[in-house]
């Protein structure tokens, strides 16, 4: 007896789901700051940690962070990867060119911010490099106002 | 707390890309039948059933109820556990709690994944959606197209930062990741229940596979597999009736960090490879197991490595060697089946990944090594104590199980 013939059903369910994720007051303040090309964080009254973007709780101290602080536009590249693929609508595709995503620890911040790194060849990027924020000309209070970081 | 032993293990006959010949419940039942056959037990001997698989990966909600009559659970307590990649070990831990607490004597833990069915993207929606929300909270532009969205979408995007950081801090090179992948695919060739097998795998061959996100190559990444694993657990008294030799649980532990992608953007941690949960959970487990020096007292390790570098990285995190030492042990051949610290003789997750089973198989593979029943992939040294590691959740959750060849003394 050979392998049984494969029988399966492919149900197509015509439904469309929309999620409306409310960002909350902390991210709202963060994006408001973008309109003035400022980067805001929140400071923990317990340990002094400065989280960028701002968040409500310090998980270490279990304290509410009420104080908002502006942090510097320059920082250190803590870590990076070089992307060779992209995901478009759930499908992998080769990237047009290798691109760099980095974790940037801004001056006065204790956290790292994920951002594109540009203005440098991927092969030249090194952990520990000093980088600075590059903004779009017209800031509208959206995430992509902060376009990328480039070497100082 | 009562002692709990693993008295029976059952796998589906194969772990492969596509089990076209059976449906989900039928495939799961094969592992149940194998566990019964291996122990001489039957449905009447099972007090309760714990079930685990990834959230909606087959597009099936409540699979434990779909499969209820295929897993000997009718008329019995039944619960499902889903904690992401760690699911298999979380389900095992739940089975352990059932017996250690004194509530039940014999519990069957059933785990599976049939990833060829449905669209993993549908399943991942249950993970992507909260992860995207965590990314928004972390200041990431999720609408920005290339790369930024990929971080949350699959662990391959986020994990490249972890691998990059691991290389930076350990002094290892991408060639060590290549070799780890090759080593485990060679091991897999000796395991009948492994998926990707290559007896002739070499670092050079792995190095020829394309880069996905530096330093992660295609050859470093796990497959998607169809398969199921069952473990039968018993109290000391019940175990004595069932078998002469069991693998005993000496400790379980688990730990999470905050709900962002893999320590990537926590406000406290700027190193995506710091992975505090692995350090905390392993130290708690060793303390509970009465292990003072895991390097000396543990004979065998199974690491959950969806990506090849994680075997090396987590050996360091769970205290099996010093930071920066794992790749040197690899160079010295110590991580091989013949080595002093054999790891993933099964081939690891990088060779076989039916996700619901993946963290469970780390435990069952440790048990088989302790019982001397691993067959062709039995390691050369005697295994008295072993540690199994699980990694999953939203990439920031770790489970640990320590097993021994004798019941734990109080």
XYZ file of C-alpha atoms in Angstrom:
562
model
C 0.000 0.000 0.000
C 1.452 3.331 -1.000
C 1.130 6.612 0.834
C -2.491 7.696 1.114
C -3.604 10.462 -1.163
C -3.448 13.792 0.590
C -6.802 15.279 1.498
C -7.125 18.657 3.113
C -9.406 21.640 3.231
C -8.357 25.243 2.886
C -11.069 27.309 4.533
C -11.003 30.974 3.541
C -12.541 33.127 6.238
C -13.454 36.587 4.943
C -12.804 38.605 8.090
C -10.799 41.729 8.673
C -9.451 42.499 12.126
C -8.464 45.961 13.249
C -6.619 46.604 16.477
C -6.707 50.051 18.030
C -3.860 50.200 20.484
C -4.064 53.304 22.688
C -0.538 54.498 23.355
C -1.324 56.135 26.733
C -0.148 59.442 28.212
C 3.568 58.638 28.383
C 4.006 57.900 24.682
C 1.700 60.800 23.868
C 4.105 63.112 25.730
C 7.061 61.470 23.981
C 5.591 62.103 20.543
C 4.603 65.647 21.522
C 8.290 66.216 22.266
C 9.134 65.050 18.747
C 7.273 68.093 17.363
C 10.049 70.228 18.935
C 12.722 67.652 18.035
C 13.178 66.797 21.717
C 13.672 63.311 23.143
C 11.926 62.776 26.465
C 12.348 60.130 29.130
C 10.916 59.453 32.575
C 12.989 59.346 35.759
C 12.440 56.830 38.562
C 12.150 58.485 41.987
C 13.645 55.334 43.523
C 16.759 54.347 41.580
C 17.133 57.338 39.280
C 16.788 55.259 36.114
C 15.873 57.330 33.058
C 13.744 55.350 30.599
C 13.494 56.456 26.956
C 10.766 56.462 25.788
C 9.092 57.405 29.069
C 7.105 54.686 30.810
C 4.905 54.599 33.878
C 6.588 51.987 36.055
C 10.136 51.247 37.038
C 10.040 47.448 37.180
C 13.052 47.278 39.488
C 11.578 49.579 42.168
C 7.880 49.111 41.368
C 7.581 52.885 41.536
C 5.584 55.256 39.355
C 7.813 57.526 37.290
C 6.201 60.952 37.223
C 9.135 63.185 36.358
C 9.711 63.779 32.646
C 13.210 64.711 31.545
C 14.720 65.719 28.224
C 17.748 63.642 27.299
C 20.595 64.399 24.907
C 20.522 63.956 21.149
C 23.831 62.118 21.183
C 24.598 58.690 22.534
C 26.560 55.472 22.277
C 25.826 52.608 19.905
C 25.470 49.715 22.361
C 24.775 47.042 19.796
C 23.731 46.603 16.194
C 22.703 44.189 13.498
C 22.927 44.357 9.708
C 19.664 43.398 8.039
C 19.795 41.480 4.780
C 16.071 40.777 4.516
C 12.866 42.696 5.116
C 9.386 41.558 6.026
C 6.608 42.977 3.910
C 3.107 41.821 4.771
C 4.443 38.808 6.600
C 6.713 37.666 3.773
C 10.483 37.685 3.768
C 12.154 39.512 0.903
C 15.791 40.387 0.206
C 16.651 43.950 1.247
C 17.616 46.371 -1.536
C 20.885 46.871 0.316
C 22.151 45.796 3.757
C 20.932 48.227 6.419
C 21.933 48.844 10.027
C 19.638 48.792 13.045
C 21.230 49.779 16.326
C 20.540 50.122 20.024
C 21.465 53.649 21.052
C 22.016 54.659 24.673
C 21.426 58.387 24.722
C 23.264 60.700 27.094
C 21.395 60.909 30.433
C 19.318 57.820 29.540
C 19.803 54.430 31.159
C 17.891 52.539 28.478
C 18.604 51.800 24.841
C 16.528 53.038 21.921
C 16.170 50.988 18.752
C 16.864 53.063 15.661
C 18.248 53.015 12.160
C 21.899 53.917 11.805
C 22.798 55.764 8.619
C 25.498 57.916 7.087
C 28.024 55.092 7.358
C 28.752 51.877 5.490
C 27.437 48.812 7.395
C 30.922 47.295 7.401
C 32.285 50.376 9.227
C 29.790 50.272 12.117
C 31.278 49.369 15.511
C 29.823 48.812 18.959
C 30.696 51.779 21.186
C 30.545 54.410 18.402
C 29.211 57.874 19.276
C 26.108 58.715 17.275
C 23.628 61.601 17.066
C 19.971 61.956 16.151
C 19.015 63.037 12.623
C 15.483 64.447 12.342
C 13.195 64.890 9.382
C 12.963 68.550 8.356
C 9.271 68.739 9.198
C 8.490 67.121 12.552
C 4.837 66.126 12.903
C 4.821 64.318 16.245
C 5.172 60.871 14.720
C 7.690 58.090 15.256
C 9.431 58.605 11.945
C 10.254 62.259 12.782
C 13.387 60.808 14.382
C 14.691 59.440 11.105
C 17.967 57.804 12.083
C 21.242 58.178 13.982
C 24.556 58.950 12.330
C 28.157 58.974 13.564
C 29.178 62.136 15.443
C 6.937 18.574 48.315
C 6.880 14.999 47.046
C 9.469 13.586 44.651
C 8.366 13.242 41.038
C 9.924 10.929 38.474
C 9.676 10.624 34.702
C 8.572 7.026 34.202
C 7.711 7.070 30.514
C 8.432 8.990 27.307
C 6.718 8.743 23.934
C 7.572 10.491 20.671
C 5.786 10.445 17.330
C 7.751 8.069 15.061
C 9.198 11.047 13.169
C 9.590 14.822 13.431
C 9.357 16.218 9.897
C 8.248 19.295 7.929
C 4.846 17.932 6.957
C 2.871 15.030 8.408
C 0.357 14.829 5.568
C -0.850 11.344 6.440
C -2.585 12.093 9.777
C -4.659 14.868 11.308
C -3.644 16.793 14.432
C -5.333 14.557 17.008
C -4.174 11.386 15.253
C -0.593 12.609 15.243
C -0.746 13.448 18.959
C -2.211 10.017 19.711
C 0.892 8.363 18.237
C 3.038 9.860 21.008
C 0.475 8.843 23.648
C 0.461 5.277 22.290
C 4.271 5.223 22.312
C 4.356 6.351 25.966
C 1.840 3.653 26.922
C 3.714 1.035 24.937
C 7.038 2.023 26.557
C 5.630 1.785 30.087
C 2.944 -0.879 29.876
C 0.546 1.717 31.263
C -2.893 2.500 29.828
C -5.556 5.179 30.073
C -6.882 3.801 33.386
C -3.501 4.449 35.048
C -3.497 8.183 34.311
C -4.935 10.484 37.001
C -4.726 13.769 35.081
C -3.476 15.216 31.799
C -1.589 18.431 31.070
C -1.475 19.603 27.457
C 0.776 22.165 25.779
C 1.295 23.775 22.382
C 1.822 27.213 20.867
C -1.111 29.590 20.872
C -3.172 29.065 17.688
C -0.199 27.957 15.596
C -2.381 25.566 13.655
C -5.207 28.054 13.613
C -6.888 25.764 16.152
C -8.089 27.126 19.446
C -8.542 24.741 22.382
C -6.619 21.863 20.732
C -6.566 19.971 24.043
C -10.347 19.727 23.812
C -10.287 18.734 20.140
C -7.846 15.987 21.092
C -9.477 15.082 24.426
C -10.408 11.525 23.417
C -7.054 10.962 21.666
C -5.036 11.697 24.813
C -6.790 9.419 27.327
C -8.276 12.413 29.130
C -12.034 11.734 29.059
C -13.478 12.030 32.554
C -10.178 13.305 33.947
C -8.701 16.631 35.015
C -7.259 18.319 31.892
C -5.561 21.669 31.476
C -3.667 23.404 28.709
C -0.552 25.513 29.178
C 0.800 27.981 26.603
C 3.820 30.166 27.374
C 5.332 30.520 23.891
C 8.499 28.587 23.033
C 8.779 27.462 26.653
C 5.326 25.838 26.508
C 6.625 22.267 26.590
C 8.583 22.795 29.775
C 5.850 24.886 31.394
C 3.442 21.994 30.737
C 5.995 19.611 32.236
C 6.302 21.876 35.286
C 2.506 21.894 35.655
C 2.536 18.078 35.598
C 5.269 18.179 38.256
C 3.188 20.509 40.466
C 0.190 18.145 40.167
C 2.193 15.331 41.770
C 4.625 17.221 44.034
C 1.627 18.858 45.696
C 0.154 15.470 46.575
C -2.936 16.030 44.439
C -2.267 13.229 41.910
C 0.047 10.228 41.571
C 0.384 9.629 37.814
C 0.110 12.498 35.330
C 0.560 12.518 31.580
C 2.008 15.596 29.876
C 1.159 15.890 26.173
C 2.844 18.404 23.869
C 2.718 18.837 20.124
C 2.985 21.131 17.142
C 1.837 20.509 13.589
C 3.251 23.610 12.031
C 2.562 22.554 8.477
C -1.128 23.177 9.116
C -2.499 26.660 9.184
C -0.342 29.689 8.781
C 2.238 30.294 11.479
C 1.625 33.967 10.797
C -1.904 33.487 12.125
C -0.468 31.948 15.268
C 2.153 34.621 15.521
C -0.582 37.239 15.475
C -1.146 36.260 19.075
C 2.461 37.185 19.695
C 3.045 39.900 17.129
C 0.129 41.993 18.220
C 1.236 42.377 21.842
C 4.833 42.567 20.685
C 4.012 45.360 18.294
C 2.325 47.117 21.182
C 5.437 46.630 23.292
C 7.449 48.043 20.401
C 5.221 51.087 20.204
C 5.705 51.557 23.938
C 9.436 51.277 23.356
C 9.462 54.043 20.794
C 9.856 51.891 17.708
C 8.358 53.020 14.432
C 6.417 49.900 13.469
C 5.104 51.459 10.281
C 8.587 52.131 8.965
C 8.786 49.077 6.728
C 12.107 47.345 6.352
C 13.627 45.868 9.418
C 11.836 47.793 12.122
C 8.765 45.609 11.827
C 10.885 42.508 11.454
C 12.131 42.882 15.004
C 8.848 41.854 16.493
C 7.536 39.734 13.667
C 9.796 36.775 14.077
C 12.417 36.028 16.671
C 15.040 35.958 13.890
C 14.944 39.745 13.683
C 15.267 40.435 17.392
C 17.632 37.573 18.018
C 20.327 39.034 15.786
C 20.951 41.710 18.433
C 21.315 38.970 21.028
C 23.806 37.093 18.847
C 25.693 40.279 18.040
C 25.980 41.130 21.724
C 26.986 37.566 22.601
C 29.860 37.711 20.107
C 30.938 41.129 21.387
C 31.085 40.061 25.036
C 32.383 36.509 24.658
C 35.123 37.001 22.100
C 33.582 34.241 19.978
C 33.285 34.680 16.219
C 30.575 33.914 13.688
C 32.598 30.783 12.838
C 31.748 29.408 16.291
C 28.036 29.844 15.561
C 28.593 28.055 12.235
C 30.339 25.192 14.031
C 27.645 24.902 16.709
C 24.977 24.551 14.027
C 27.104 21.922 12.256
C 27.829 20.040 15.487
C 24.140 19.791 16.347
C 23.053 18.756 12.846
C 25.677 15.993 13.055
C 24.222 14.955 16.420
C 20.729 15.065 14.923
C 21.816 12.510 12.328
C 22.081 10.013 15.223
C 18.651 10.831 16.677
C 15.714 9.107 14.943
C 13.386 11.822 16.299
C 15.380 14.738 14.871
C 14.277 16.683 11.779
C 17.262 18.313 10.048
C 20.040 15.755 9.962
C 23.425 16.076 8.306
C 26.099 13.564 9.304
C 28.629 15.508 7.232
C 27.772 19.009 8.434
C 30.746 21.355 8.773
C 31.169 24.985 9.803
C 32.322 25.702 6.252
C 29.066 24.371 4.796
C 26.977 26.405 7.255
C 29.057 29.497 6.413
C 27.895 29.239 2.792
C 24.242 29.835 3.756
C 22.989 33.420 3.271
C 23.052 36.059 5.997
C 19.605 36.964 7.292
C 20.535 39.601 9.830
C 24.187 39.710 10.829
C 25.495 37.573 12.490
C 22.551 35.206 11.954
C 22.661 33.072 8.823
C 19.995 30.813 7.405
C 22.050 27.811 8.529
C 21.859 28.967 12.169
C 18.057 28.867 12.287
C 15.705 26.075 13.402
C 13.223 24.421 11.027
C 9.463 24.240 11.555
C 8.486 20.684 12.412
C 5.455 18.460 12.935
C 5.625 16.128 15.932
C 4.409 15.299 19.432
C 6.032 14.292 22.724
C 4.479 12.728 25.807
C 5.966 12.244 29.274
C 4.382 10.257 32.065
C 5.268 11.472 35.560
C 4.728 9.606 38.816
C 5.147 9.961 42.563
C 7.848 7.851 44.225
C 5.315 5.281 45.391
C 3.595 5.010 42.012
C 6.908 4.965 40.157
C 8.007 1.912 42.140
C 5.009 0.024 40.738
C 5.673 1.143 37.162
C 9.412 0.972 36.554
C 12.749 0.024 38.058
C 14.451 3.155 36.800
C 13.106 6.680 36.501
C 14.646 10.113 35.908
C 13.847 12.266 38.936
C 13.006 15.922 39.075
C 15.402 17.691 41.450
C 14.259 21.233 40.740
C 12.096 23.395 38.495
C 12.306 27.183 38.101
C 11.189 29.893 35.716
C 11.664 33.627 35.324
C 10.505 36.452 33.042
C 11.734 39.941 32.372
C 9.513 42.725 31.045
C 7.266 42.381 28.037
C 9.490 43.741 25.340
C 11.385 41.834 22.740
C 14.083 39.772 24.375
C 15.654 42.271 26.743
C 16.116 44.373 23.649
C 14.656 47.579 24.902
C 14.014 47.197 28.580
C 14.452 50.374 30.480
C 16.835 48.652 32.863
C 18.891 46.601 30.460
C 20.786 47.836 27.449
C 22.414 44.507 26.624
C 20.086 42.225 24.630
C 22.226 39.225 25.611
C 22.230 39.907 29.346
C 19.211 37.655 29.757
C 18.781 37.966 33.498
C 15.865 35.446 33.595
C 18.235 32.637 32.591
C 20.678 33.615 35.327
C 17.998 33.960 38.013
C 16.048 30.792 37.122
C 19.131 28.581 36.819
C 20.583 29.766 40.150
C 17.224 29.173 41.861
C 17.020 25.693 40.338
C 20.548 24.760 41.452
C 19.819 25.969 44.966
C 16.615 23.921 45.124
C 18.449 20.888 43.718
C 21.242 21.258 46.280
C 23.813 21.843 43.550
C 26.699 24.045 44.699
C 28.817 23.896 41.540
C 26.881 23.073 38.353
C 30.114 22.888 36.330
C 31.224 19.899 38.397
C 27.927 18.323 39.373
C 25.948 18.416 36.122
C 26.921 15.866 33.495
C 24.689 16.771 30.581
C 22.920 19.870 29.238
C 20.025 20.419 26.837
C 19.729 24.057 25.750
C 16.733 25.497 23.884
C 18.513 27.031 20.918
C 16.160 28.091 18.175
C 19.283 29.834 16.898
C 22.665 28.127 16.993
C 24.563 30.737 19.046
C 22.164 30.225 21.950
C 23.710 26.877 22.919
C 26.973 28.705 23.584
C 25.401 31.818 25.094
C 23.095 29.977 27.490
C 25.831 27.586 28.668
C 27.428 30.748 30.039
C 24.184 32.232 31.358
C 23.138 29.097 33.263
C 26.540 28.798 34.892
C 27.872 25.750 33.062
C 30.997 27.741 32.200
C 32.419 31.237 32.556
C 31.533 34.119 30.239
C 33.705 33.810 27.129
C 34.452 30.135 27.761
C 31.736 28.292 25.813
C 33.321 28.728 22.381
C 36.666 27.575 23.799
C 35.021 24.417 25.135
C 33.589 23.962 21.637
C 37.057 24.353 20.075
C 38.395 21.739 22.502
C 35.645 19.285 21.494
C 34.137 19.285 24.999
C 30.589 19.982 23.775
C 30.504 16.881 21.563
C 28.892 13.602 22.608
C 32.368 12.374 23.562
C 33.255 15.570 25.425
C 33.370 16.511 29.095
C 30.315 18.777 28.797
C 28.112 17.302 26.096
C 25.285 19.610 25.028
C 22.318 18.882 22.762
C 23.281 15.355 21.727
C 19.689 15.280 20.466
C 20.523 17.873 17.810
C 18.825 20.641 19.782
C 16.016 22.913 18.685
C 18.201 24.164 15.843
C 17.651 20.725 14.270
C 14.053 20.008 15.343
C 11.343 22.496 16.272
C 7.787 21.309 16.706
C 7.448 24.258 19.045
C 5.054 22.890 21.667
C 7.413 19.925 22.129
C 10.667 21.861 21.942
C 11.113 22.818 25.607
C 9.585 19.480 26.683
C 12.107 17.582 24.563
C 14.941 19.279 26.405
C 13.638 17.527 29.549
C 12.853 14.172 27.934
C 16.246 14.132 26.211
C 17.969 14.756 29.574
C 15.875 11.909 31.006
C 16.882 9.528 28.195
C 20.564 10.337 28.815
C 20.137 9.650 32.550
C 18.284 6.403 31.843
C 20.908 5.351 29.285
C 18.159 5.020 26.671
C 19.261 7.610 24.110
C 20.486 4.938 21.716
C 22.890 6.159 19.053
C 23.023 9.632 20.549
C 23.788 8.435 24.088
C 26.778 10.445 25.305
C 29.963 8.663 26.296
C 30.165 9.820 29.914
C 27.857 8.576 32.668
C 24.986 10.999 33.239
C 23.812 11.261 36.836
C 22.501 14.805 36.786
C 21.341 16.921 33.849
C 19.895 20.381 33.314
C 17.266 21.295 30.711
C 16.747 24.911 29.605
C 13.733 26.424 27.841
C 13.541 29.830 26.143
C 10.435 31.528 24.864
C 7.556 33.711 25.930
C 8.038 36.988 24.111
C 11.705 36.035 23.931
C 12.209 37.096 27.566
C 11.104 34.004 29.476
C 13.214 31.080 30.678
C 12.386 27.715 32.249
C 14.846 25.358 33.938
C 14.526 21.719 35.040
C 17.202 19.770 36.889
C 16.986 15.964 36.724
C 18.876 13.262 38.611
C 19.215 9.485 38.498
C 17.909 9.095 42.072
C 15.004 10.696 43.913
C 16.002 13.961 45.517
C 16.855 13.699 49.208
C 15.229 16.199 51.573
